[in-house]
Coordinates of C-alpha atoms in Angstrom, one line a residue:
I26 CA 168.5 158.1 -70.3
P27 CA 167.1 158.6 -67.2
V28 CA 163.5 157.1 -66.1
F29 CA 163.0 158.2 -63.1
Q30 CA 161.8 161.7 -62.3
L31 CA 161.8 160.3 -58.5
A32 CA 165.6 161.2 -56.5
R33 CA 165.2 158.2 -54.6
K34 CA 164.2 155.6 -57.3
R35 CA 166.9 157.3 -59.6
A36 CA 169.0 156.4 -56.9
L37 CA 167.8 152.0 -56.7
V38 CA 169.0 152.3 -60.2
K39 CA 172.0 150.4 -60.5
T40 CA 174.5 149.7 -63.8
P41 CA 175.2 147.0 -64.3
G42 CA 177.6 145.6 -66.7
A43 CA 177.6 145.4 -70.6
Q44 CA 177.2 141.5 -70.6
S45 CA 174.3 142.0 -67.9
V46 CA 172.4 144.7 -69.6
R47 CA 172.7 142.3 -73.0
Q48 CA 170.3 139.6 -70.9
S49 CA 168.1 140.9 -68.6
R50 CA 167.1 144.7 -70.5
R51 CA 165.0 145.4 -73.2
Y52 CA 166.0 148.7 -75.1
I53 CA 163.8 151.9 -75.4
I54 CA 165.2 152.4 -79.7
N55 CA 162.7 155.3 -80.6
V56 CA 160.4 157.7 -78.8
E57 CA 157.1 158.5 -81.2
E58 CA 155.6 162.3 -80.2
V59 CA 151.7 161.5 -80.2
K60 CA 149.3 164.0 -80.8
S61 CA 146.6 164.9 -77.9
V62 CA 143.2 163.7 -78.8
P63 CA 140.3 164.0 -76.8
V64 CA 138.6 160.6 -74.8
R65 CA 136.4 160.2 -72.2
C66 CA 135.7 157.6 -69.3
I67 CA 133.6 154.4 -70.4
T68 CA 130.9 153.4 -67.4
V69 CA 130.2 149.8 -67.9
D70 CA 127.4 147.8 -66.6
S71 CA 127.4 144.7 -64.2
I72 CA 124.6 142.5 -63.5
S73 CA 126.1 141.8 -60.0
S74 CA 127.8 144.5 -58.7
L75 CA 127.2 148.6 -58.2
Y76 CA 130.5 149.6 -59.7
L77 CA 132.4 147.7 -62.7
V78 CA 135.7 149.9 -64.1
T79 CA 137.3 145.7 -64.8
K80 CA 140.0 144.2 -63.1
S81 CA 141.7 147.6 -64.5
F82 CA 141.7 150.6 -62.6
I83 CA 140.9 153.3 -65.3
P84 CA 142.6 157.0 -63.4
T85 CA 139.4 159.1 -63.6
H86 CA 139.0 161.4 -60.9
N87 CA 136.2 160.4 -58.2
T88 CA 134.0 163.5 -58.2
R89 CA 134.1 163.3 -62.9
L90 CA 133.5 159.3 -62.6
G91 CA 130.5 159.8 -59.9
A92 CA 128.2 162.7 -62.3
E93 CA 129.2 160.5 -65.3
W94 CA 127.9 157.7 -63.7
I95 CA 124.2 159.5 -62.7
H96 CA 123.6 161.3 -65.9
E97 CA 124.3 157.7 -66.8
Q98 CA 121.4 156.8 -64.5
K99 CA 119.6 159.3 -66.1
R100 CA 120.2 158.1 -69.5
K101 CA 119.2 154.2 -68.6
G102 CA 115.5 155.7 -67.2
I103 CA 115.9 156.0 -63.7
G104 CA 114.1 158.4 -62.1
R105 CA 114.8 159.3 -58.8
M106 CA 118.1 159.0 -57.7
A107 CA 119.9 160.7 -54.7
L108 CA 123.4 162.7 -54.0
I109 CA 124.5 162.3 -50.7
G110 CA 127.7 164.4 -49.3
P111 CA 129.3 164.7 -45.9
T112 CA 127.9 167.5 -45.2
A113 CA 125.6 170.1 -47.6
A114 CA 127.8 172.7 -48.5
D115 CA 129.5 169.8 -49.7
A116 CA 126.9 168.0 -52.0
R117 CA 125.7 172.0 -53.4
D118 CA 129.6 172.4 -54.2
V119 CA 131.3 169.6 -55.2
L120 CA 128.2 167.3 -56.2
V121 CA 126.0 169.0 -58.6
E122 CA 128.3 173.1 -59.0
G123 CA 131.8 171.5 -58.6
E124 CA 134.3 171.7 -61.4
S125 CA 133.9 168.2 -62.3
G126 CA 129.8 168.4 -60.4
I127 CA 126.6 167.3 -62.4
L128 CA 125.9 170.4 -64.0
A129 CA 129.6 170.5 -65.4
C130 CA 130.1 167.0 -67.0
A131 CA 126.2 167.4 -68.4
P132 CA 126.1 168.4 -72.4
K133 CA 124.8 171.7 -73.8
H134 CA 121.7 170.1 -74.8
D135 CA 121.6 168.2 -71.5
R136 CA 121.7 169.7 -69.2
P137 CA 119.7 169.4 -66.4
I138 CA 118.5 172.8 -64.0
Y139 CA 119.9 172.8 -60.1
E140 CA 117.0 174.2 -57.8
P141 CA 119.2 174.7 -54.4
T142 CA 116.1 175.8 -52.5
K143 CA 114.5 172.4 -53.6
R144 CA 117.5 170.2 -52.9
R145 CA 117.2 169.1 -56.4
V146 CA 119.1 168.6 -60.0
S147 CA 116.1 167.7 -62.6
W148 CA 116.5 166.7 -66.2
P149 CA 114.1 167.5 -69.0
N150 CA 113.3 163.9 -68.9
G151 CA 111.5 164.0 -65.6
A152 CA 114.7 162.4 -63.6
I153 CA 115.0 163.6 -60.4
A154 CA 118.5 163.9 -58.6
T155 CA 117.7 165.1 -54.9
V156 CA 120.6 166.5 -53.0
Y157 CA 121.3 165.4 -49.0
S158 CA 123.5 165.7 -46.4
A159 CA 124.5 163.2 -44.5
D160 CA 124.8 165.4 -40.9
E161 CA 121.1 164.6 -42.0
P162 CA 120.4 160.9 -41.8
D163 CA 116.4 161.4 -41.2
R164 CA 116.4 163.5 -44.3
L165 CA 116.8 160.0 -46.2
R166 CA 113.9 158.5 -44.2
G167 CA 111.3 158.1 -46.5
P168 CA 111.7 158.7 -49.9
Q169 CA 112.6 155.9 -52.7
H170 CA 115.3 156.2 -54.9
G171 CA 117.0 154.2 -58.0
A172 CA 120.6 155.2 -57.9
A173 CA 122.7 156.9 -55.3
W174 CA 126.3 159.0 -55.1
C175 CA 127.6 158.7 -51.9
D176 CA 130.5 160.8 -51.9
E177 CA 133.2 160.9 -49.5
L178 CA 132.1 158.1 -47.4
A179 CA 134.5 157.8 -45.1
A180 CA 134.1 161.7 -44.2
W181 CA 130.2 160.9 -42.8
R182 CA 130.1 162.1 -39.5
Y183 CA 127.2 160.2 -38.8
M184 CA 128.6 157.6 -42.1
Q185 CA 126.0 154.4 -40.0
E186 CA 123.1 155.7 -39.9
A187 CA 122.8 157.6 -42.8
W188 CA 124.2 154.3 -44.9
D189 CA 121.2 152.6 -43.5
M190 CA 118.8 154.9 -44.4
L191 CA 119.6 155.6 -47.8
M192 CA 120.2 151.9 -48.2
F193 CA 116.4 151.5 -46.9
G194 CA 115.0 153.9 -49.5
L195 CA 116.9 152.1 -52.6
R196 CA 114.1 149.9 -54.0
L197 CA 112.8 151.4 -57.3
G198 CA 113.6 149.8 -60.7
N199 CA 114.6 146.4 -60.9
S200 CA 118.2 147.0 -59.8
P201 CA 118.4 149.8 -57.8
Q202 CA 122.5 150.6 -57.6
V203 CA 124.9 153.1 -55.2
V204 CA 128.4 154.1 -56.3
A205 CA 130.2 155.5 -53.2
T206 CA 133.7 157.6 -53.8
T207 CA 136.1 158.5 -51.7
T208 CA 139.2 158.0 -50.1
P209 CA 139.9 155.2 -47.4
R210 CA 139.2 155.3 -44.2
P211 CA 139.5 151.6 -41.7
L212 CA 136.1 152.4 -40.6
K213 CA 133.2 149.8 -39.9
L214 CA 131.5 150.0 -42.6
L215 CA 133.9 149.8 -45.7
K216 CA 135.4 146.7 -43.7
E217 CA 132.0 145.3 -43.7
L218 CA 131.6 146.4 -47.8
M219 CA 135.3 144.8 -48.3
K220 CA 134.1 141.9 -46.4
R221 CA 130.4 141.7 -48.6
E222 CA 133.1 142.2 -51.6
R223 CA 135.2 139.0 -50.5
E224 CA 132.3 136.8 -50.0
G225 CA 131.8 137.3 -54.2
S226 CA 128.6 139.4 -52.9
S227 CA 126.5 142.5 -55.0
V228 CA 129.7 144.6 -54.0
I229 CA 133.0 145.6 -56.1
F230 CA 135.9 147.5 -54.2
T231 CA 138.0 149.9 -57.5
R232 CA 141.6 151.5 -56.1
G233 CA 143.5 154.2 -57.9
A234 CA 146.3 156.1 -56.2
T235 CA 147.2 160.1 -56.9
Y236 CA 150.0 157.8 -59.4
D237 CA 146.4 156.9 -61.5
N238 CA 145.4 160.6 -62.2
L239 CA 149.2 162.9 -62.1
S240 CA 148.0 163.6 -66.1
N241 CA 145.3 165.3 -64.0
L242 CA 146.6 167.5 -62.3
A243 CA 148.5 170.6 -62.4
P244 CA 152.6 169.5 -62.0
T245 CA 152.4 172.0 -59.6
M246 CA 150.7 170.2 -57.6
A247 CA 151.6 167.2 -57.4
A248 CA 155.4 167.7 -57.5
E249 CA 153.9 169.4 -53.8
I250 CA 151.5 166.3 -53.1
L251 CA 154.7 163.5 -53.8
S252 CA 157.7 165.7 -51.9
R253 CA 155.7 165.9 -49.3
Y254 CA 153.2 162.5 -48.6
E255 CA 155.0 160.0 -50.7
G256 CA 155.8 157.0 -48.5
T257 CA 153.7 158.6 -45.7
R258 CA 150.6 156.7 -44.3
L259 CA 148.6 160.0 -46.0
G260 CA 150.4 159.3 -48.9
D261 CA 149.6 155.3 -49.0
R262 CA 146.4 156.3 -48.7
K263 CA 144.1 155.1 -52.4
S264 CA 141.0 156.4 -53.7
V265 CA 138.2 154.0 -53.6
V266 CA 135.4 153.3 -56.0

């Protein structure tokens, strides 16, 4: 029974002799179909980190993770939050109105109101998330927040400036936190954050490859991406939280 779909992996599988198989192989003796059931990701608090998904990566979509995290911060009583995208259009179209954005992930009984002219997402309990563009770092100069979601950090044109202004205003509550979702690039800020993680500070990286998210992708899209980019430098990039 071929256990690999990729041709290059099938080619590497050699058929050993019978004695070798008995000594070094395990066998699949039965396969049972399991009925699909609704599931959802679980967010886990950590007293010493920005975000924790344990040592084992739980496959999820970056945008969905960020949106669910913002809803969780609201439920924990965080009253002022920041939503920052590479551009104003990205912040609106992906973080707020996207298929996996804040509005789409909100439960019906607690759906927030989005006011584009005020750049504001408001919940019934009074919590507010303000939408920012990383193209305008000075917009972050002054406002205070208890939590922030930074999407596609590696694509920010003024990454360091916008990040610095966010950090200065991240001062509400006992433990203000930020979650950054991005496809990584070898940039100075990301390298500094990785260094802080190695030194044991309050930064934790969670990494996942496209393979971890294949079940959530259209089969035709997954096949096209793998056939074109598998094994390339671009294809080897992993999403980082």
